[in-house]
Short mmCIF file of C-alpha atoms and ligand atoms in Angstrom, two decimals:
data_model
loop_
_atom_site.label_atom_id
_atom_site.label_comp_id
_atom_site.label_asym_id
_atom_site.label_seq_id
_atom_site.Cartn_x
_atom_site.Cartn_y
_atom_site.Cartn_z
CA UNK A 453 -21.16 -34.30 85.48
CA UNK A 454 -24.56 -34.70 84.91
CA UNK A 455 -26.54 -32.09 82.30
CA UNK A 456 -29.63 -32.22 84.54
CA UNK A 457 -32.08 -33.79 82.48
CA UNK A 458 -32.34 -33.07 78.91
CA UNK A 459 -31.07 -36.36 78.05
CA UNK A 460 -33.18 -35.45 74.95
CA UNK A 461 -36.53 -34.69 74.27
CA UNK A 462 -38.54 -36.28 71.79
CA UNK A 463 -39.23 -34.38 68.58
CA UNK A 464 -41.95 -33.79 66.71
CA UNK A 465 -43.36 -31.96 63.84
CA UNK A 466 -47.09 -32.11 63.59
CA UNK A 467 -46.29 -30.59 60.62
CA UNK A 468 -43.74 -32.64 59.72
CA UNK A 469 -43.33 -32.27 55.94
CA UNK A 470 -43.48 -28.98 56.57
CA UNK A 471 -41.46 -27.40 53.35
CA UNK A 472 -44.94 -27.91 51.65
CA UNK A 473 -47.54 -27.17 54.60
CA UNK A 474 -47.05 -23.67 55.73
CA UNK A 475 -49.81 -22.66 58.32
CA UNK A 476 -51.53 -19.25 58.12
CA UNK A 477 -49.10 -17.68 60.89
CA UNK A 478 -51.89 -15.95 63.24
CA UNK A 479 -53.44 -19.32 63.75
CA UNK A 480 -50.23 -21.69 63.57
CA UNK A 481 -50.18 -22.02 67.29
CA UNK A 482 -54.30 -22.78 67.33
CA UNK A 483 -54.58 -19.21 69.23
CA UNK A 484 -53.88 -18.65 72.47
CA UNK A 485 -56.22 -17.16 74.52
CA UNK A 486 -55.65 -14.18 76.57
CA UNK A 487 -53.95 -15.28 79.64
CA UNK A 488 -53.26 -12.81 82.51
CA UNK A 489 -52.27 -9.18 82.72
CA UNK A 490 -51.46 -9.33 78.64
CA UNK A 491 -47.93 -7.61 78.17
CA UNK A 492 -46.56 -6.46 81.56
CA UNK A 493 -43.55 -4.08 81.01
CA UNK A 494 -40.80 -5.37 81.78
CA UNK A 495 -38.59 -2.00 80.76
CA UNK A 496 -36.40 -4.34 78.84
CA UNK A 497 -38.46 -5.24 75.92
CA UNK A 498 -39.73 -2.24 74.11
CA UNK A 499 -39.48 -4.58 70.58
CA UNK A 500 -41.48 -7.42 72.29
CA UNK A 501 -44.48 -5.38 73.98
CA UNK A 502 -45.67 -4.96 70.26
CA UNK A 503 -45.92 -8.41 69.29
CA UNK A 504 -46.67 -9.47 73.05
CA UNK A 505 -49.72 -12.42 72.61
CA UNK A 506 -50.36 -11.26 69.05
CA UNK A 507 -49.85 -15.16 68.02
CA UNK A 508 -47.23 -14.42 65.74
CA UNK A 509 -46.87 -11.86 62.16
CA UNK A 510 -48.57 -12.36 59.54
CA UNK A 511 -46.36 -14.11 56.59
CA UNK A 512 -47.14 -11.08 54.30
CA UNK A 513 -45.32 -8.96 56.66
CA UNK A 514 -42.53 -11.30 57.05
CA UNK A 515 -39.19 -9.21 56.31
CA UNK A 516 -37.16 -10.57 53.23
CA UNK A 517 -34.56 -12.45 53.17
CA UNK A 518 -30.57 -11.61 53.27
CA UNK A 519 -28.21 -13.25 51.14
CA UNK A 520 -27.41 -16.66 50.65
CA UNK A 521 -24.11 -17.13 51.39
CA UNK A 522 -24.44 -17.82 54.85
CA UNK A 523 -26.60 -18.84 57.56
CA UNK A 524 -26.28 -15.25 59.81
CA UNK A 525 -27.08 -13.43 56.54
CA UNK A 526 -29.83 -15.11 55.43
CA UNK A 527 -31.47 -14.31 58.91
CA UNK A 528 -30.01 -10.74 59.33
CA UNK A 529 -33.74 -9.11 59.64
CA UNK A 530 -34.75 -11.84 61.40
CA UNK A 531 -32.92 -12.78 64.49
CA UNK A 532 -29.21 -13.60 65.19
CA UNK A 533 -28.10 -17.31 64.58
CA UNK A 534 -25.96 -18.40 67.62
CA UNK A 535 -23.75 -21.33 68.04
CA UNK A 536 -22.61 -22.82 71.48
CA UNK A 537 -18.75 -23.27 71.24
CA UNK A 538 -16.24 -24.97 73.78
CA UNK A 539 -13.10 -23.45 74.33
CA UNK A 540 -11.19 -25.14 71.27
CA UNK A 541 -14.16 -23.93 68.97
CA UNK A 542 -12.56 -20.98 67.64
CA UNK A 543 -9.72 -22.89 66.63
CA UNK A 544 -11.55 -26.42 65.30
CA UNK A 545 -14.52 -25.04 63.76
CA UNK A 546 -13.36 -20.66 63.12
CA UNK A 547 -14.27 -21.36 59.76
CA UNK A 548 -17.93 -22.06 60.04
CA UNK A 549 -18.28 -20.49 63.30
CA UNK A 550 -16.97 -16.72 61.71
CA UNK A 551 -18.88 -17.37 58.26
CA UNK A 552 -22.44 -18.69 59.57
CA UNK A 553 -22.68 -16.92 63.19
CA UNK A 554 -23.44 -13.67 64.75
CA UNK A 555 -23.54 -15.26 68.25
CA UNK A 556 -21.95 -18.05 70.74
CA UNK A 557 -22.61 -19.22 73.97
CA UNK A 558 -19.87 -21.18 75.65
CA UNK A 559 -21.02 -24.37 76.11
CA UNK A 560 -19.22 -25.00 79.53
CA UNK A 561 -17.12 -22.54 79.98
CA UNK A 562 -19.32 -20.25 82.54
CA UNK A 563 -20.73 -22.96 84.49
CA UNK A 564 -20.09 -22.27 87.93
CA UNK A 565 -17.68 -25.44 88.51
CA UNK A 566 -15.62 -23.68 85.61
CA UNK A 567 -15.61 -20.15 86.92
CA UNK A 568 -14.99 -20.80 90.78
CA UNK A 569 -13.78 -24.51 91.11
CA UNK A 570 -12.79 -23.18 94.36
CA UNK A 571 -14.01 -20.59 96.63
CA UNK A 572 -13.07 -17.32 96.12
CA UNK A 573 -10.64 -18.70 93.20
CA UNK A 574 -12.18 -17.50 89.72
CA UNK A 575 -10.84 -19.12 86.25
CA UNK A 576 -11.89 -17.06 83.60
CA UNK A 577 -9.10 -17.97 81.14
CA UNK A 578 -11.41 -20.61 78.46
CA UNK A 579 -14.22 -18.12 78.94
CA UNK A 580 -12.14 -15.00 78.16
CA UNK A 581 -10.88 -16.49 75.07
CA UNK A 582 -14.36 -17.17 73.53
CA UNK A 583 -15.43 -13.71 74.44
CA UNK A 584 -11.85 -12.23 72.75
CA UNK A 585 -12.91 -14.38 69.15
CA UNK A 586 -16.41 -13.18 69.39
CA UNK A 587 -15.54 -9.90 69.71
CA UNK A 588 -12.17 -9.80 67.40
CA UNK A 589 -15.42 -11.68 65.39
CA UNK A 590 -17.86 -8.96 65.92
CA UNK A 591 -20.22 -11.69 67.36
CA UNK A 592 -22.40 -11.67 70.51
CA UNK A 593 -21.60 -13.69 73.55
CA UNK A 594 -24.37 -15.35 76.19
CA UNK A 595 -23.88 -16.06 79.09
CA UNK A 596 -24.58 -19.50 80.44
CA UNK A 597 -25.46 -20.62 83.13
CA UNK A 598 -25.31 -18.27 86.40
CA UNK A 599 -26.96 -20.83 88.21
CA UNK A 600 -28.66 -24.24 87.79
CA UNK A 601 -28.45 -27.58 89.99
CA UNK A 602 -25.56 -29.24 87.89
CA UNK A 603 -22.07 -28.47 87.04
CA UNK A 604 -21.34 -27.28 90.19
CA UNK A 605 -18.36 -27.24 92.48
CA UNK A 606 -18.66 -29.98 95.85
CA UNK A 607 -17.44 -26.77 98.47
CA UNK A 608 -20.41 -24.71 97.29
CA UNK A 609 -22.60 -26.92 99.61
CA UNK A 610 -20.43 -27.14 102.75
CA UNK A 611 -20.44 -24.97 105.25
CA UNK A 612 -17.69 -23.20 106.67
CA UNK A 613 -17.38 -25.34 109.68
CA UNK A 614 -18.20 -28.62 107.95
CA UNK A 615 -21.69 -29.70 107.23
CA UNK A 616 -24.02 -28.46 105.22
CA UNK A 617 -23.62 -25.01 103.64
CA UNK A 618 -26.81 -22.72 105.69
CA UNK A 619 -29.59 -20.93 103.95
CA UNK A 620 -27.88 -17.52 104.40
CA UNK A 621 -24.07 -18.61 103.50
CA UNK A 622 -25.63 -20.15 100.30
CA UNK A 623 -27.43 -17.22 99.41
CA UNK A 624 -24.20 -14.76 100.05
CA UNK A 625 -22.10 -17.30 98.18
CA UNK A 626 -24.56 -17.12 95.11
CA UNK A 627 -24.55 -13.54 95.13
CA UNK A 628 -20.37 -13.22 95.90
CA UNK A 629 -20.58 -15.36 92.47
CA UNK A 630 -22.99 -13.78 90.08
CA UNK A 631 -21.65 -10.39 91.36
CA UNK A 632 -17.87 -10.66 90.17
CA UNK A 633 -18.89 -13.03 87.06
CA UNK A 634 -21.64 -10.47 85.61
CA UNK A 635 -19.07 -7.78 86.87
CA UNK A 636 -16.12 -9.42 85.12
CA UNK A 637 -18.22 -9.82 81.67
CA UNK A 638 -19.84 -6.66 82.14
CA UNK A 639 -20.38 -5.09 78.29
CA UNK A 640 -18.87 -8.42 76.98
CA UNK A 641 -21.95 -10.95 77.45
CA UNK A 642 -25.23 -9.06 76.55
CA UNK A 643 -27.62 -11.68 77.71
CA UNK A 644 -27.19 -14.34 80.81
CA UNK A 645 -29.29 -17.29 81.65
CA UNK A 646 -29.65 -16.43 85.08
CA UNK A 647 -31.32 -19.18 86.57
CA UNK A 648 -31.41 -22.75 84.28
CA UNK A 649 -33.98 -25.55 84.48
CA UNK A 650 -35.62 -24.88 87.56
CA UNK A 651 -39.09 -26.49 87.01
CA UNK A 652 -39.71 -30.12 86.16
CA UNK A 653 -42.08 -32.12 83.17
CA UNK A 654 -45.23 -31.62 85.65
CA UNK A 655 -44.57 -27.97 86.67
CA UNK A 656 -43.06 -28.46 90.11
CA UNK A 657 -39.98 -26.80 91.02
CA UNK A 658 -37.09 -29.07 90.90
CA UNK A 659 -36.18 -29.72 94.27
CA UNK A 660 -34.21 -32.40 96.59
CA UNK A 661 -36.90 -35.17 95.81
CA UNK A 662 -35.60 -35.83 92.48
CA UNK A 663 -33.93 -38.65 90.62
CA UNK A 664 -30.12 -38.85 91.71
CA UNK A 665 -28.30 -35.94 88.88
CA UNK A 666 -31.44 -34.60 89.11
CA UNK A 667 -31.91 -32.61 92.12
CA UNK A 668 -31.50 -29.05 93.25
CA UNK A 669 -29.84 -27.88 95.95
CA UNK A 670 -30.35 -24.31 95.35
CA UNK A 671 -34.28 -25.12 96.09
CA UNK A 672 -33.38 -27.75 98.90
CA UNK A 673 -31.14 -24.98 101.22
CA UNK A 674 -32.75 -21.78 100.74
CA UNK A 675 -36.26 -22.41 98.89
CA UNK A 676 -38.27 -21.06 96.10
CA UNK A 677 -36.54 -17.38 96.73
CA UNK A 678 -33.07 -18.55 95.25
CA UNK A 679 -34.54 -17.83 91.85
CA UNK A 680 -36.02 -14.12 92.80
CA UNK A 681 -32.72 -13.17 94.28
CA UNK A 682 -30.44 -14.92 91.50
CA UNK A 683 -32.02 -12.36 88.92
CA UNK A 684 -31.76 -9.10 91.64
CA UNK A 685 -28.16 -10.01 92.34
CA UNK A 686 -26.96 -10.24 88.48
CA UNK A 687 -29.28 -6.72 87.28
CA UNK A 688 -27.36 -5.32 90.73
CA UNK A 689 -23.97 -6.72 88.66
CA UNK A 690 -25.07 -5.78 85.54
CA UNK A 691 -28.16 -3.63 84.96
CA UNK A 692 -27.09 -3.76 81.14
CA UNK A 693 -27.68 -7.56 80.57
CA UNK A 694 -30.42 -8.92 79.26
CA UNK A 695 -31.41 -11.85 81.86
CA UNK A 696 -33.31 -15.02 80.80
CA UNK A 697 -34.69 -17.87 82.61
CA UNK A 698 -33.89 -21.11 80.50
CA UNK A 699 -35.38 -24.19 80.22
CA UNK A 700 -35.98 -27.62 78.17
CA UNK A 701 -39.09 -29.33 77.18
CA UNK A 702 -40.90 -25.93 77.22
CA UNK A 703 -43.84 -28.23 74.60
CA UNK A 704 -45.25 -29.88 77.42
CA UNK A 705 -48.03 -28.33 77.78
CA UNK A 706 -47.77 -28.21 82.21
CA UNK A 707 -44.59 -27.30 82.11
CA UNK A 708 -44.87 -24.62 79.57
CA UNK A 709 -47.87 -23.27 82.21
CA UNK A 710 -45.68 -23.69 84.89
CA UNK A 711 -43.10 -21.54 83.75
CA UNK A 712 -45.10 -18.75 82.37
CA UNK A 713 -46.82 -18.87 86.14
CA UNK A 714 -43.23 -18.41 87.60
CA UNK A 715 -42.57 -16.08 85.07
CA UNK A 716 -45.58 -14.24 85.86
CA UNK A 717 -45.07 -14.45 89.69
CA UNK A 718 -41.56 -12.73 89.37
CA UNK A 719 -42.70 -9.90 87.12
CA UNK A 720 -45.46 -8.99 89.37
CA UNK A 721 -42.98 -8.76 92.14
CA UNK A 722 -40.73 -6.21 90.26
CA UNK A 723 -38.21 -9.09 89.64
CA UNK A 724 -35.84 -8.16 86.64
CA UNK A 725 -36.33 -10.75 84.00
CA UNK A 726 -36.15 -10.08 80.79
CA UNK A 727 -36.47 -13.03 78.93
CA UNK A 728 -37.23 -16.49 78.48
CA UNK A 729 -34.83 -19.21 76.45
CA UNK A 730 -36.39 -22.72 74.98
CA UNK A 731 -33.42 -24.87 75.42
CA UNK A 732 -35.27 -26.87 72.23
CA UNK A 733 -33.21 -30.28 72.26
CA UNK A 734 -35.35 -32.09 69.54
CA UNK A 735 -35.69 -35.40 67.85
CA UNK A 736 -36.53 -36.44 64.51
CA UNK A 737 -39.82 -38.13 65.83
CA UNK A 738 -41.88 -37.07 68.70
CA UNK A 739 -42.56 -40.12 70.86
CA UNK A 740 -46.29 -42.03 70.29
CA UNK A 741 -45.96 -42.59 74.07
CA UNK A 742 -48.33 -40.13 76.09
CA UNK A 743 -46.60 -40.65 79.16
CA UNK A 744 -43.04 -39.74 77.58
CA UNK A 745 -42.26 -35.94 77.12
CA UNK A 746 -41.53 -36.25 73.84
CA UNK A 747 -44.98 -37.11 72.90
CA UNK A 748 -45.71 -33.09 73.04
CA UNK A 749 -42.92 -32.12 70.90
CA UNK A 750 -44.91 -30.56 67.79
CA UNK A 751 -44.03 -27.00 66.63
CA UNK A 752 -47.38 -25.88 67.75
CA UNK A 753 -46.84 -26.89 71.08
CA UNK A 754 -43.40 -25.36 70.88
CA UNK A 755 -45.09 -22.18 69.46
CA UNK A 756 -47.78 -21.85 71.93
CA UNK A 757 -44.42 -21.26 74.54
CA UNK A 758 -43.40 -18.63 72.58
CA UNK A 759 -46.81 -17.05 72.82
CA UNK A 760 -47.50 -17.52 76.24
CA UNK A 761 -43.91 -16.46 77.45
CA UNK A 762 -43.90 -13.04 75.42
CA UNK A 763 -47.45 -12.68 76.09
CA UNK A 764 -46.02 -11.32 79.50
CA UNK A 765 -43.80 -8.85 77.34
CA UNK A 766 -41.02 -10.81 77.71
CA UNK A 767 -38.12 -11.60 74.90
CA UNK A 768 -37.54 -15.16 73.62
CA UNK A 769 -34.61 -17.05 72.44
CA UNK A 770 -34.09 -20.78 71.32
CA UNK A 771 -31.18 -21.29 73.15
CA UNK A 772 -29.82 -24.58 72.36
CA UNK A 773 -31.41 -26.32 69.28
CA UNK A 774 -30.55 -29.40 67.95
CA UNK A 775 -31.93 -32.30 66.47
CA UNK A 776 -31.27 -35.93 67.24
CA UNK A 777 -32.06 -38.67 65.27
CA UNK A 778 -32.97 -41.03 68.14
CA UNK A 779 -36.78 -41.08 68.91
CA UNK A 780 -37.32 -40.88 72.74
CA UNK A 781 -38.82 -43.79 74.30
CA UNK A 782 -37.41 -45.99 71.75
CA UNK A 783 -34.56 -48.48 72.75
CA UNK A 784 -31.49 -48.71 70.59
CA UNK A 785 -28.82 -50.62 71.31
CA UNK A 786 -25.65 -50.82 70.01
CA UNK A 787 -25.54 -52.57 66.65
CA UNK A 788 -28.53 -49.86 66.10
CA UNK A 789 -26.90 -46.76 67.40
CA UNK A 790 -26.63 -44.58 63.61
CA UNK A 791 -23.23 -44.19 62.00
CA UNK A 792 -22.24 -42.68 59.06
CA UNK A 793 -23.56 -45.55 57.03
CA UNK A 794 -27.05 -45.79 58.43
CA UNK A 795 -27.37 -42.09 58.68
CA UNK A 796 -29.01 -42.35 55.19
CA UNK A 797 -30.54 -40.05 52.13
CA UNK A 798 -33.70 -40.76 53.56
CA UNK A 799 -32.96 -39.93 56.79
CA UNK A 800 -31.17 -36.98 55.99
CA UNK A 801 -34.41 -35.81 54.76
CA UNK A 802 -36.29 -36.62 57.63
CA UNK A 803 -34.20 -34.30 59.66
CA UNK A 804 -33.99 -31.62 57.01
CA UNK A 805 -38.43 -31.40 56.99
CA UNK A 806 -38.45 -31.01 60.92
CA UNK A 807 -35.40 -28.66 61.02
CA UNK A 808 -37.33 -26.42 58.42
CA UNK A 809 -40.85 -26.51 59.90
CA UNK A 810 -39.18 -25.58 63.16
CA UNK A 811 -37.49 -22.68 61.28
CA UNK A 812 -40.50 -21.46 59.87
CA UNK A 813 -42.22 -21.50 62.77
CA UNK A 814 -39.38 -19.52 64.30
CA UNK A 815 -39.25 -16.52 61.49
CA UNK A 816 -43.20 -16.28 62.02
CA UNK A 817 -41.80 -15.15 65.29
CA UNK A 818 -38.81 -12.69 64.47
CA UNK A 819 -40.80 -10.24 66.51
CA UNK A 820 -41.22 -12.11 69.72
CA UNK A 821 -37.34 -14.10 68.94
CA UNK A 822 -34.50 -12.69 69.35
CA UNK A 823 -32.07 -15.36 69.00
CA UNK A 824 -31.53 -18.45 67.61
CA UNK A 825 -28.94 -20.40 68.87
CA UNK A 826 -27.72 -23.83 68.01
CA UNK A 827 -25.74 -26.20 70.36
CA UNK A 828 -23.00 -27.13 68.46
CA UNK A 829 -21.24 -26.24 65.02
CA UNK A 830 -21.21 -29.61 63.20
CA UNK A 831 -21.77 -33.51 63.92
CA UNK A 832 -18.10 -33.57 65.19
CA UNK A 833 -18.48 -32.11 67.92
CA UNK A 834 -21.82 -32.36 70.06
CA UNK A 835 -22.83 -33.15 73.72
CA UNK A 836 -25.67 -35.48 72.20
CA UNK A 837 -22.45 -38.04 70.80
CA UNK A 838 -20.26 -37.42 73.80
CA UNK A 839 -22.19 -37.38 76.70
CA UNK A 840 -24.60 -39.74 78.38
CA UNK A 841 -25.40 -41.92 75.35
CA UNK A 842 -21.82 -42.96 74.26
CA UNK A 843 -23.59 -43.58 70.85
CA UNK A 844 -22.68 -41.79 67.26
CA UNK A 845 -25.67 -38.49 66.34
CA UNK A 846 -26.16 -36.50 63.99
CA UNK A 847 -27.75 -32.96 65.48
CA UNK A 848 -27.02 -30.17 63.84
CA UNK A 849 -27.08 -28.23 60.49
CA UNK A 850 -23.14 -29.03 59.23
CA UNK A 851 -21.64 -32.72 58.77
CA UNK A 852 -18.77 -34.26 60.73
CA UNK A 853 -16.00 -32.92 57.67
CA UNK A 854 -18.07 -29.18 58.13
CA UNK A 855 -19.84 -29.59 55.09
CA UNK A 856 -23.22 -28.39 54.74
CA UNK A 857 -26.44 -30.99 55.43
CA UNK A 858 -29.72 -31.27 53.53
CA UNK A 859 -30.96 -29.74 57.34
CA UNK A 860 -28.74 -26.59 56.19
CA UNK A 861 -30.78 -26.22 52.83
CA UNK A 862 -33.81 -26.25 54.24
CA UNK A 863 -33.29 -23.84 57.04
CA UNK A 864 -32.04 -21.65 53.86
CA UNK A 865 -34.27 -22.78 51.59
CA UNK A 866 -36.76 -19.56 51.92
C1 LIG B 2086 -24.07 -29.72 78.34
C2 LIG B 2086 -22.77 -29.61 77.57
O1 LIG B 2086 -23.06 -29.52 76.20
C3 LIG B 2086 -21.90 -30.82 77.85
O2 LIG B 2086 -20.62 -30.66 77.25
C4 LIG B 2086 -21.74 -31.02 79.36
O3 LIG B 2086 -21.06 -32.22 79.59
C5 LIG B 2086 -23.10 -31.08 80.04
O4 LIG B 2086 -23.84 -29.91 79.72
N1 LIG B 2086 -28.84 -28.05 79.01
C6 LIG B 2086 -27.97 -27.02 79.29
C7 LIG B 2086 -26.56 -27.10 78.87
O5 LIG B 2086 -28.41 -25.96 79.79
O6 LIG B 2086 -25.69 -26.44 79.76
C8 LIG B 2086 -26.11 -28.54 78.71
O7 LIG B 2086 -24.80 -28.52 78.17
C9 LIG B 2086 -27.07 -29.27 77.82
C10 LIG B 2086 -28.45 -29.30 78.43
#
C-alpha cells in the first residue's frame, strides 16, 4: 500500500546549529501578519484562543523543565511526547515506549483497510490491544486516520451492483464507518485525524488527476464536501474527541496557505474542527532545489504553520516527526544507502542540531502545541527503512539496540 506521498520531505534548519542560535521567540517565525478573522472560536480550544497569532511566548515565560530521566518528564509542562506504535510495539519496544511516552498513535492499526477489510466486518483486535497498554500505561491514544485516499479497502469503491460506488453510497459508507469506529473508541482515543492529506504541494485538493498512489477517491466520487461531512459525522460519533485535519509538508509556504484557507472555510461554516496536525517527516538537509519541497523545510517556515493554523484558534500537534538522513532530491544508490558504519559521529551530530532547533522551536510553542508525537520508537523499527526506499535510516531519537542517540540529548539538553 502506498503512504500517499510523504515519501519524505526535505529537511531543513535555517537555523541549523541551532543549540547555540536561539531566536528571540516573538520574532522566530519573522511575524506573521494578521490574517483573517484572528482567533475564531472553535469551542474546543479555550487554551489556544490565548496564544491564537501571538507568534509564539516569550522564552522568559517559558515553563521549566521536568526531570531528566525521561523524555515525557522532561516535557511534562510542555506538551505530551507521543510515539506511533504497531501492534507488536508494546511488546518489542514496552520498555522505552512506558518510560519516555505519555502518548501513541497506532501506526496502522485504524486505517480503514484495518478496521473494515470488508463491509460491514470490523477488526478491532491490533487496535484494541494498543489502546488496553496505553491505558493499563496511563498514556493517551490518537486516532489515525478516519479517512485519507490510501490504505483503503478495494469494496469501498464498488457499488452495490458492480461499478463504481455512487456519490451518496460513498458518503453513507463513510459515515456507517466513522460512526461505529469513533463509537467503538469512544473515551479511549481523545483526538482523531479525521480527514488526512487532503491538499497537495501547490494548494489544490488532491483529487483523481494525481500521480498513480496518489489520488483521491474520496474527492473524485463525492467532491470537496467529503471533508465537511467526514468531521460532522465523527463529532455526531463522538462529540468528546478532539478532531484534527493532518497533513505533511505543512513548510511550503502554498500549501501551508492552502490549508489554513480550508481550515478557515470549514470554521466559518460551523464545521467541528478542532485542530490541525504537521505530519513533520524531516531530513537532515533541506533540499538547495527550489522546485523540490524540501527546499522550504526551515523551522521558520515550519513555525509560520503553527502560527497561521492557531491563528484561527485552532490546537496544533506534530503528529509524526522524524528525521531522515537522506537529503531530498539527492540520488543515493545502493552502495550509498547509510548503515551502521556510515551513520557516523559527525553525522550523528548533524541530526542531533536539527532535531534540537526543531524542539526549541516547538517549546516556544507549548501554548499553541499540544502534542508531540514521534513516528516510531527507535531505528529498528520505522516506515522510513521498511517502506518505499528498501534502504537502511536512521529517524528517530533511540538507536536500533534502544539506546539513547546524540538526537535524544539534545532534545533534553534544556
Ligand atoms: C505509514 C506507516 O508508517 C507504514 O507502516 C505504512 O506502510 C504506510 O503508512 N503519513 C501518514 C501515515 O499519515 O499514516 C503513514 O504511515 C506515513 C505518512
Amino acid at each position: 500500500m502506498s503512504s500517499g506521498g510523504t515519501s519524505t520531505g526535505g529537511a531543513a534548519g535555517s537555523s541549523g546549529s541551532a543549540a547555540a542560535g536561539r531566536p528571540p521567540s516573538d520574532a522566530g517565525a519573522g511575524g506573521v501578519p494578521p490574517i483573517g478573522p484572528g482567533g475564531a472560536p472553535n469551542g474546543g480550544n479555550p487554551a489556544v484562543a490565548g496564544a491564537a497569532g501571538a507568534g509564539g511566548t516569550p522564552t522568559a515565560e517559558l515553563p521549566p523543565a521536568g526531570g531528566n530521566g525521561s523524555l515525557k518528564d522532561k516535557f511534562q509542562n510542555y506538551f505530551p511526547i507521543g510515539a506511533a506504535v504497531d501492534a507488536n510495539g508494546p511488546t518489542t519496544h514496552g520498555e522505552l515506549l512506558s518510560r519516555h511516552f505519555d502518548s501513541v498513535t497506532p501506526e496502522n492499526e485504524m486505517k480503514f483497510a484495518s478496521l473494515q477489510p470488508t463491509e460491514g466486518q470490523f477488526t478491532y483486535g491490533p487496535a484494541d490491544r494498543i489502546v488496553q497498554y496505553a491505558s493499563q500505561n496511563g498514556m493517551k491514544v490518537r486516532g489515525h486516520a478516519l479517512v485519507w485516499h490510501s490504505q483503503n479497502p478495494d469494496w469501498l469503491w464498488q457499488g452495490p451492483g458492480g461499478g463504481t460506488v455512487s456519490k451518496q453510497t460513498l458518503l453513507a459508507r463513510m459515515k456507517a464507518h466513522i460512526d461505529a469506529v469513533a463509537k467503538h473508541f469512544r473515551g479511549k482515543v481523545y483526538c482523531w485525524d479525521v480527514v488526512n492529506e487532503a491538499v497537495m504541494n501547490d494548494g489544490h485538493l488532491r483529487g483523481p488527476d494525481e500521480p498513480d498512489g496518489q489520488k483521491s477517491r474520496w474527492l473524485e466520487l463525492i467532491g470537496e464536501e467529503y471533508i465537511a461531512e467526514a468531521f460532522r459525522y465523527a463529532h455526531e460519533a463522538d462529540p468528546d474527541a478532539k478532531l484534527f485535519y493532518n497533513d505533511f509538508y505543512n513548510y511550503i509556504p502554498d500549501k501551508q496557505q492552502a490549508i489554513y484557507e480550508l481550515m478557515k472555510k470549514l470554521l466559518e461554516a460551523g464545521v467541528p474542527v478542532h485542530g490541525v496536525g504537521l505530519q513533520a517527516h524531516l531530513n537532515i538537509e533541506p533540499s538547495t532545489d527550489p522546485m523540490n519541497q524540501a527546499y522550504h523545510q526551515h523551522v521558520e517556515k515550519l513555525e509560520k504553520a503553527i502560527q497561521l493554523y492557531s491563528s484561527l484558534g485552532l490546537e496544533v500537534q506534530i503528529t509524526e516527526l522524524d528525521l531522515s538522513l537522506y537529503i531530498p532530491g539527492v540520488m543515493y544508490t545502493e552502495d550509498t544507502f547509510y548503515t551502521a558504519a556510515t551513520f557516523t559521529a559527525e553525522l550523528k551530530a548533524r541530526q542531533a542540531a536539527r532535531y534540537r532547533a526543531f524542539f526549541e522551536m516547538f517549546r516556544r510553542h507549548h501554548r499553541e502545541l499540544t502534542g508531540v508525537t514521534l513516528w516510531g520508537i527507535a531505528d529498528d523499527n520505522t516506515w522510513l527503512s521498511e517502506f518505499a526506499s528498501m534502504r537502511k535510516d536512521f529517524p528517530l531519537l533511540f538507536d536500533d539496540r534502544h539506546m539513547t542517540k546524540p538526537a535524544y540529548d539534545a532534545v533534553m539538553d534544556w
